[in-house]
Short mmCIF file of C-alpha atoms in Angstrom, two decimals:
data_model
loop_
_atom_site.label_atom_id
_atom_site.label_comp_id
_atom_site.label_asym_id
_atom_site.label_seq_id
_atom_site.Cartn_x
_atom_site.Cartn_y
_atom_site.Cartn_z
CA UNK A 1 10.82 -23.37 4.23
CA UNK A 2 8.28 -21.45 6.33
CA UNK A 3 9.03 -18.25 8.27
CA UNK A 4 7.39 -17.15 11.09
CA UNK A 5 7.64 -14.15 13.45
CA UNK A 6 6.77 -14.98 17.04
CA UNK A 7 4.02 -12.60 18.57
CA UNK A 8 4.69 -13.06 22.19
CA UNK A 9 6.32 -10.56 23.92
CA UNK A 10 9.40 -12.68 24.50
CA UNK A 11 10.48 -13.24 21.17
CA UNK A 12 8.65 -10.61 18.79
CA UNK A 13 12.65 -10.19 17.79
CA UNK A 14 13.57 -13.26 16.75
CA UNK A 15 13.00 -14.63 12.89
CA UNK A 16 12.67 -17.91 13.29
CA UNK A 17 12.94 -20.30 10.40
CA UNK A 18 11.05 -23.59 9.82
CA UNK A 19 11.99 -26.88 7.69
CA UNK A 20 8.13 -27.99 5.58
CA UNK A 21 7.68 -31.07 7.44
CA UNK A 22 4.41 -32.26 8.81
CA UNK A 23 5.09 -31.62 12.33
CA UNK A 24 6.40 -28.22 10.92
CA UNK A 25 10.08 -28.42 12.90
CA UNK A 26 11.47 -25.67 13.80
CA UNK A 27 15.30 -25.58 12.14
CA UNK A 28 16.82 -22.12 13.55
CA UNK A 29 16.49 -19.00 15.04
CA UNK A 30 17.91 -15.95 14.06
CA UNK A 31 18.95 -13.09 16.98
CA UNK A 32 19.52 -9.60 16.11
CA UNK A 33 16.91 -7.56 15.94
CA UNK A 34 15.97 -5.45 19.53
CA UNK A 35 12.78 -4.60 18.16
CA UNK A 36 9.51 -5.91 16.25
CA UNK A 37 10.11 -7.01 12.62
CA UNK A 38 8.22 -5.53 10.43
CA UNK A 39 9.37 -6.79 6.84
CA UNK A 40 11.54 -9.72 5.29
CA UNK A 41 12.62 -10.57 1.66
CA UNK A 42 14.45 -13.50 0.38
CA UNK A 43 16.82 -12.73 -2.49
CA UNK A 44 16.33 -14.61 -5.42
CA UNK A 45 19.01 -17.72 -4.69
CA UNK A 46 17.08 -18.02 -1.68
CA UNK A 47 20.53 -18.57 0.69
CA UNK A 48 20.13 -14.86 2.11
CA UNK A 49 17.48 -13.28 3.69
CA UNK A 50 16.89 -9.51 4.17
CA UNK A 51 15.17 -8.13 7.47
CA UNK A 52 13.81 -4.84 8.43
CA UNK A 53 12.92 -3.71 11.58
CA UNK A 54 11.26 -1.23 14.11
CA UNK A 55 15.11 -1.32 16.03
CA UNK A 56 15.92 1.21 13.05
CA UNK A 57 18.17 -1.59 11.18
CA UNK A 58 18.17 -3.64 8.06
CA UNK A 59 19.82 -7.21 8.26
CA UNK A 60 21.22 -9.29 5.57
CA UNK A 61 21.15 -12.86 6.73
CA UNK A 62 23.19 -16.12 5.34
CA UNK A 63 20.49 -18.68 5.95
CA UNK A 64 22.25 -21.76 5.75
CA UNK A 65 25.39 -20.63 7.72
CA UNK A 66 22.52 -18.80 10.41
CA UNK A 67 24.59 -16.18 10.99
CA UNK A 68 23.94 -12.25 9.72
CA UNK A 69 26.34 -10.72 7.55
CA UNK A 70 25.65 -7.20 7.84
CA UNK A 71 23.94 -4.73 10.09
CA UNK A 72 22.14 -1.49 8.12
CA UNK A 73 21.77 1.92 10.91
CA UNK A 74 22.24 4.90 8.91
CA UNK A 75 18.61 6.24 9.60
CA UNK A 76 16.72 7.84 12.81
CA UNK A 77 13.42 5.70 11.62
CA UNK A 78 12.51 2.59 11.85
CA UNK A 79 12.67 0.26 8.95
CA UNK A 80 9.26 -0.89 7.30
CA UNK A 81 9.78 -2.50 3.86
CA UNK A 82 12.80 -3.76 2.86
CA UNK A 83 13.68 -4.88 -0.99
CA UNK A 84 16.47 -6.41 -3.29
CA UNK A 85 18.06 -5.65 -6.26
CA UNK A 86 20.96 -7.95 -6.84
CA UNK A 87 23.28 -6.85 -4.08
CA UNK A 88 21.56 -3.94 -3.88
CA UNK A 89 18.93 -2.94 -0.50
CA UNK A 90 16.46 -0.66 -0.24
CA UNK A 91 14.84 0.62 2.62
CA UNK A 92 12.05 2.74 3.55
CA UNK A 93 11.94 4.67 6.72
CA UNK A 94 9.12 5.99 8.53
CA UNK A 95 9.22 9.60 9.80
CA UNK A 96 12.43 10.07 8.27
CA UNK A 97 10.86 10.01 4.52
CA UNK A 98 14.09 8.36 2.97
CA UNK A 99 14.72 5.93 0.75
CA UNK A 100 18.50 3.94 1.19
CA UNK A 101 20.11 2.12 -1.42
CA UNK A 102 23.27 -0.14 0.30
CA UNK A 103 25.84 -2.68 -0.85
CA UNK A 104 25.64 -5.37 1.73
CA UNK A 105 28.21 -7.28 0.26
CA UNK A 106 30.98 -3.76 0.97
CA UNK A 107 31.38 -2.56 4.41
CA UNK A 108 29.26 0.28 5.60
CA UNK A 109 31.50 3.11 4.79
CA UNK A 110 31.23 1.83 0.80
CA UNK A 111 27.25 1.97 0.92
CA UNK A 112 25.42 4.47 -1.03
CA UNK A 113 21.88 6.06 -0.13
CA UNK A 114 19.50 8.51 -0.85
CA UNK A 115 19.00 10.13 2.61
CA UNK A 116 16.15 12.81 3.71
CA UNK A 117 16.87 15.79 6.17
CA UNK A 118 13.90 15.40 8.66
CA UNK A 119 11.11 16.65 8.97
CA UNK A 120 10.79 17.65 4.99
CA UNK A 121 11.14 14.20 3.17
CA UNK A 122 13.42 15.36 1.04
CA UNK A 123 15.29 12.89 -1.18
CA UNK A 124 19.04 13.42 -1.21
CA UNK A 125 21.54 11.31 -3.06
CA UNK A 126 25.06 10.53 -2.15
CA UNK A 127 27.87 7.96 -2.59
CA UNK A 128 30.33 6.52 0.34
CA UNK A 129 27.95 8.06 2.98
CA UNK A 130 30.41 7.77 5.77
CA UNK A 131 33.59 9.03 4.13
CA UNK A 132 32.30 11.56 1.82
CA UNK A 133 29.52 14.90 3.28
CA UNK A 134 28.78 15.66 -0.27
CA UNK A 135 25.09 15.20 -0.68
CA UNK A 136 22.87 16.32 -3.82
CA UNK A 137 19.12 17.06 -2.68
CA UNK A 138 17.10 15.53 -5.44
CA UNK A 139 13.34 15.14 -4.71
CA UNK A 140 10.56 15.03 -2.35
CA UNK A 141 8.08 12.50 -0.63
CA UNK A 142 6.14 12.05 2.01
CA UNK A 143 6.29 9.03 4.68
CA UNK A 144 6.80 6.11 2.47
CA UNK A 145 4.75 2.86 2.60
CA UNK A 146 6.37 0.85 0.12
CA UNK A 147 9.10 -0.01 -2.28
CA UNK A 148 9.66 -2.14 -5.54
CA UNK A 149 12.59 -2.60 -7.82
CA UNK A 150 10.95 -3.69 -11.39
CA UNK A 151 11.36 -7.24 -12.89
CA UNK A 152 14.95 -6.12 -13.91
CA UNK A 153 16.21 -4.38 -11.24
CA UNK A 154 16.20 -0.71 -13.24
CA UNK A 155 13.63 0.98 -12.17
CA UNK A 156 12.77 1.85 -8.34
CA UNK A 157 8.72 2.74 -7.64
CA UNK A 158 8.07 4.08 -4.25
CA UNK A 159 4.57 5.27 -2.49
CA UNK A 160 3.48 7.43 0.30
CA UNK A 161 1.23 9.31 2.35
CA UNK A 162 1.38 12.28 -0.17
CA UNK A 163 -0.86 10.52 -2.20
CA UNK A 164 1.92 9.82 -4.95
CA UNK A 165 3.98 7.26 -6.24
CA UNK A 166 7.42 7.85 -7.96
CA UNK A 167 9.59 6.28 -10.73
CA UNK A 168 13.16 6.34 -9.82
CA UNK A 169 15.64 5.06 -12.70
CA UNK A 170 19.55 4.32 -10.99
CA UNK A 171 20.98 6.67 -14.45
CA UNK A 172 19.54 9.79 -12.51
CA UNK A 173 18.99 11.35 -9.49
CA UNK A 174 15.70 12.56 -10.14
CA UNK A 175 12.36 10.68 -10.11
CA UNK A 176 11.42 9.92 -13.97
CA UNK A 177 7.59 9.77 -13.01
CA UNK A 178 5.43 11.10 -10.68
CA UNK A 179 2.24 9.66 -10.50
CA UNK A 180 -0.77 11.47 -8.88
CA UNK A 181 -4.31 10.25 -9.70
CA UNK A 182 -5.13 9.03 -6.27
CA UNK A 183 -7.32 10.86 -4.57
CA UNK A 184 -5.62 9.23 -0.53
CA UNK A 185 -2.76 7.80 0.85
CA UNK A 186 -1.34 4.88 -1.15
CA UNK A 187 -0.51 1.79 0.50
CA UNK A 188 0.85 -0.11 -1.86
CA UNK A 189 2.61 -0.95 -5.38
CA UNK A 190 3.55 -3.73 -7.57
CA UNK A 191 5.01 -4.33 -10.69
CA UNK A 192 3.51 -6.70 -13.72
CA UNK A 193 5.36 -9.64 -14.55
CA UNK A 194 5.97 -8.52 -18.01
CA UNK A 195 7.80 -6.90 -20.63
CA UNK A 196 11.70 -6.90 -21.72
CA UNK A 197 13.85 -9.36 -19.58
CA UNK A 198 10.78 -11.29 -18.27
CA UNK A 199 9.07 -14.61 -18.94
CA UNK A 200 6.00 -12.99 -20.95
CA UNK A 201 8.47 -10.18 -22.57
CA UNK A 202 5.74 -9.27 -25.04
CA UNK A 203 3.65 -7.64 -22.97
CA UNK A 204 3.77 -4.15 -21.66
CA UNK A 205 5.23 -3.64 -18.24
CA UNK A 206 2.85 -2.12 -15.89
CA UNK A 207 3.09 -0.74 -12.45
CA UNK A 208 -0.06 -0.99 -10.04
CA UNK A 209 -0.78 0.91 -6.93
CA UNK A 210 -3.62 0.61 -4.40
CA UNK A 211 -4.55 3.16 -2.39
CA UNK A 212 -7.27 4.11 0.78
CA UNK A 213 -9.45 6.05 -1.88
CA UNK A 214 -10.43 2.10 -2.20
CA UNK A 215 -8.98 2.10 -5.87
CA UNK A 216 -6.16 0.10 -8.09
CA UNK A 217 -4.45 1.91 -10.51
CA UNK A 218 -2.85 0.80 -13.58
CA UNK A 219 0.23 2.65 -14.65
CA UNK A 220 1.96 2.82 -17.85
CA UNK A 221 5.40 3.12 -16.98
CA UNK A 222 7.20 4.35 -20.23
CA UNK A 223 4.82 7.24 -20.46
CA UNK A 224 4.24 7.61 -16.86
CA UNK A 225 0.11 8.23 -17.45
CA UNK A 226 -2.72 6.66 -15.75
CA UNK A 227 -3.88 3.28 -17.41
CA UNK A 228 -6.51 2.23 -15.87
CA UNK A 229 -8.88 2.87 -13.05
CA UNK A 230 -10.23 -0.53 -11.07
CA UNK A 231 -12.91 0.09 -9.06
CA UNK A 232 -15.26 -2.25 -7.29
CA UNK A 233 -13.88 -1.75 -3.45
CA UNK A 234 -15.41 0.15 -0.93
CA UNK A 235 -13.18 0.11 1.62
CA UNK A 236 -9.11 1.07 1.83
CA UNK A 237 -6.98 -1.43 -0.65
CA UNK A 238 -4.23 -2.85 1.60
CA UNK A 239 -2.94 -5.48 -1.28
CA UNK A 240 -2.44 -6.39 -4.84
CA UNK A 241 -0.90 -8.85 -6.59
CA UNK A 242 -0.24 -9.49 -10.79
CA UNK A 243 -1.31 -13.33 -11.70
CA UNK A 244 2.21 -15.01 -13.10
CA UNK A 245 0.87 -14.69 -16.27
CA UNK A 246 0.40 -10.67 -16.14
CA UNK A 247 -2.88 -11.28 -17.20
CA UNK A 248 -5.12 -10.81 -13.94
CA UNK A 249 -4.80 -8.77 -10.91
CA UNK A 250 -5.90 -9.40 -7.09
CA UNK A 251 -6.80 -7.03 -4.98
CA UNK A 252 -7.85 -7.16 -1.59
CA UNK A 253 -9.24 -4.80 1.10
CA UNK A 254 -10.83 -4.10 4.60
CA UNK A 255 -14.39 -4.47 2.64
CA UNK A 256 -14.15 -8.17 3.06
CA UNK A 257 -13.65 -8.91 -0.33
CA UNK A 258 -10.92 -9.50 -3.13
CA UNK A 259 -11.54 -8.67 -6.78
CA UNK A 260 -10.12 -10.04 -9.42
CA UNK A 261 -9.77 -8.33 -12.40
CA UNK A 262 -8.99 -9.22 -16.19
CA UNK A 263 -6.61 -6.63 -17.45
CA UNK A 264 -7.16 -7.30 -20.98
CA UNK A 265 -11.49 -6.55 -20.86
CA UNK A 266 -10.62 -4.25 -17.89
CA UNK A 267 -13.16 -5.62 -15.41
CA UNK A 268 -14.02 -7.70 -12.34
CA UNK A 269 -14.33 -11.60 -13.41
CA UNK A 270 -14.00 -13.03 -10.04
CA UNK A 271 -15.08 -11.83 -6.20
CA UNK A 272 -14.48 -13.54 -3.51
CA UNK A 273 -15.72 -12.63 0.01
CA UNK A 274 -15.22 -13.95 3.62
CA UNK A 275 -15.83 -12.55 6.97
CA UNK A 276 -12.64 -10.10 7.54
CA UNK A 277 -10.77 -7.38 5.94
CA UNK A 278 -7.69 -9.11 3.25
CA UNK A 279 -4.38 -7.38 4.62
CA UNK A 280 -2.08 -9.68 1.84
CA UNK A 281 -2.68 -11.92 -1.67
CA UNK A 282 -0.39 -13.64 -3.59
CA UNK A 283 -1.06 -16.06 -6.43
CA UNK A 284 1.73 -19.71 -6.84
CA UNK A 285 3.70 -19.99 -9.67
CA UNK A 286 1.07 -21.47 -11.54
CA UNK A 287 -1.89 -18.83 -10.99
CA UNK A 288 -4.69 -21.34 -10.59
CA UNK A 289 -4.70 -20.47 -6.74
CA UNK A 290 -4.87 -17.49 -4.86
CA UNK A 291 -3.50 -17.32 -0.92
CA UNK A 292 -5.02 -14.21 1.26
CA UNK A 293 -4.48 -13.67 4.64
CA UNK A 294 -7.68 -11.95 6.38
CA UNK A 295 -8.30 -9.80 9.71
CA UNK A 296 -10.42 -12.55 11.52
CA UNK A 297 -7.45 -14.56 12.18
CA UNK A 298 -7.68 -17.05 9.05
CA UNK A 299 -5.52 -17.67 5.72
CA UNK A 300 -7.45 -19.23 2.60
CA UNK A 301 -6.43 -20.82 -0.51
CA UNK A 302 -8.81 -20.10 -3.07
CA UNK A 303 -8.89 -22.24 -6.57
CA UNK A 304 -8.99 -19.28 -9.69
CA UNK A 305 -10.18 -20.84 -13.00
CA UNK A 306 -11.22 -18.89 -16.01
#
């Protein structure tokens, strides 16, 4: 399936979902939302979809039955990344510096969140948010850009406009890590495909982050330190993305270009440029291509061989 988010004014609200067929069909529309969407996750079945939107709300969809099963509105914010863990969400917020956890499968009143107490971005934990007042303060960020549960759903990383990223495990209620080498804002994380419970479990697990100081950081996670610095952009880094293989990151920014660099010498081994700044890359499942979206109105495919 391909989904698409319609840009006219009309129907900027409405997720619409189409079958892969040549004449690309459209097979349904899904209704909710009263206000842009800004992020979307499938879960890893692929029968639900998760939605997050400028209206303030996250939506878990059943795809197949085109119908939504829950409606998320704790928050003030709208909601601008959206991510799964099991039956687990997690939402950022912008302005309201928070970070919710929910189960979408319980009704509201059973959800649990962290929650922040405007305008201070404070982190606050607490369980059954609607029945119980009791919440435990136990952090602080900034305005959050993104979120990422790790390859087995244990550890949280989150990054913001205070120039740090955090490590939250779910055993405590304080970040583990807090990582602050960047020198601006950071954009973006991801985790590596590796280590324990993942296809290439030998490997270390890493956690990247890309920042406007034009920079990609590599992070060891255990030890919370600085890894790595990869340099070679000139410009902001809006995206990066971990080969299948864990063996190569992409990274691509409003310089025009996207680097590609080989973790194990540590250096560029591939640079691609085109005529826009790269706002997204993502490799398929068997890392010999390379899709990036650019700001000139075009989408390439690029062949990677080493």
């Amino acid at each position: 399936m391909l989904l698409s988010i319609w840009s006219g004014l009309r129907q900027i609200n409405r997720l619409n979902i189409t079958q892969m067929l040549q004449v690309g069909e459209l097979r349904s529309t899904l209704s909710k939302h009263t206000g842009p969407i800004f992020s979307l996750k499938w879960n890893k079945k692929g029968d639900y979809l998760l939605t997050g939107s400028c209206d303030k709300t996250a939506i878990a969809w059943d795809v197949k039955a085109e119908e939504w099963k829950q409606q998320f509105e704790f928050h003030a914010g709208p909601t601008l990344d959206v991510d799964w863990q099991q039956c687990i969400i997690c939402n950022k917020f912008h302005r309201q510096y928070d970070i919710c956890l929910q189960d979408w499968r319980k009704p509201s009143y059973q959800n649990f969140c962290w929650a922040s107490a405007p305008p201070l971005g404070m982190f606050q934990f607490t369980q059954n948010l609607c029945i119980d007042p009791k919440i435990n303060q136990v952090a602080k960020h900034g305005e959050l850009n993104c979120v990422k549960w790790d390859p087995t759903g244990s550890l949280l990383a989150s990054c913001s406009d205070d120039i740090t990223a955090k490590i939250w495990s779910m055993k405590q209620e304080r970040y583990v890590h807090d990582l602050k080498d960047h020198a601006k804002e950071i954009y973006i994380i991801r985790w590596s495909p590796t280590g324990p419970g993942t296809s290439n479990p030998n490997h270390q697990l890493l956690l990247a982050s890309a920042s406007f100081d034009s920079t990609v950081k590599l992070w060891d996670v255990e030890l919370g330190k600085l890894l790595y610095s990869l340099n070679g952009h000139r410009d902001p880094v809006y995206s990066v993305a971990f080969s299948p293989n864990g063996e190569y990151l992409a990274g691509g920014s409003l310089d025009k270009s996207m680097h590609i660099w080989s973790l194990k010498e540590n250096k560029i081994v591939k640079t691609y440029t085109s005529n826009g700044g790269i706002f997204e890359v993502c490799w398929n499942k068997e890392g010999d291509k390379i899709a990036a979206c650019f700001a000139n109105n075009t989408v390439c495919v690029l062949d990677f061989k080493m």
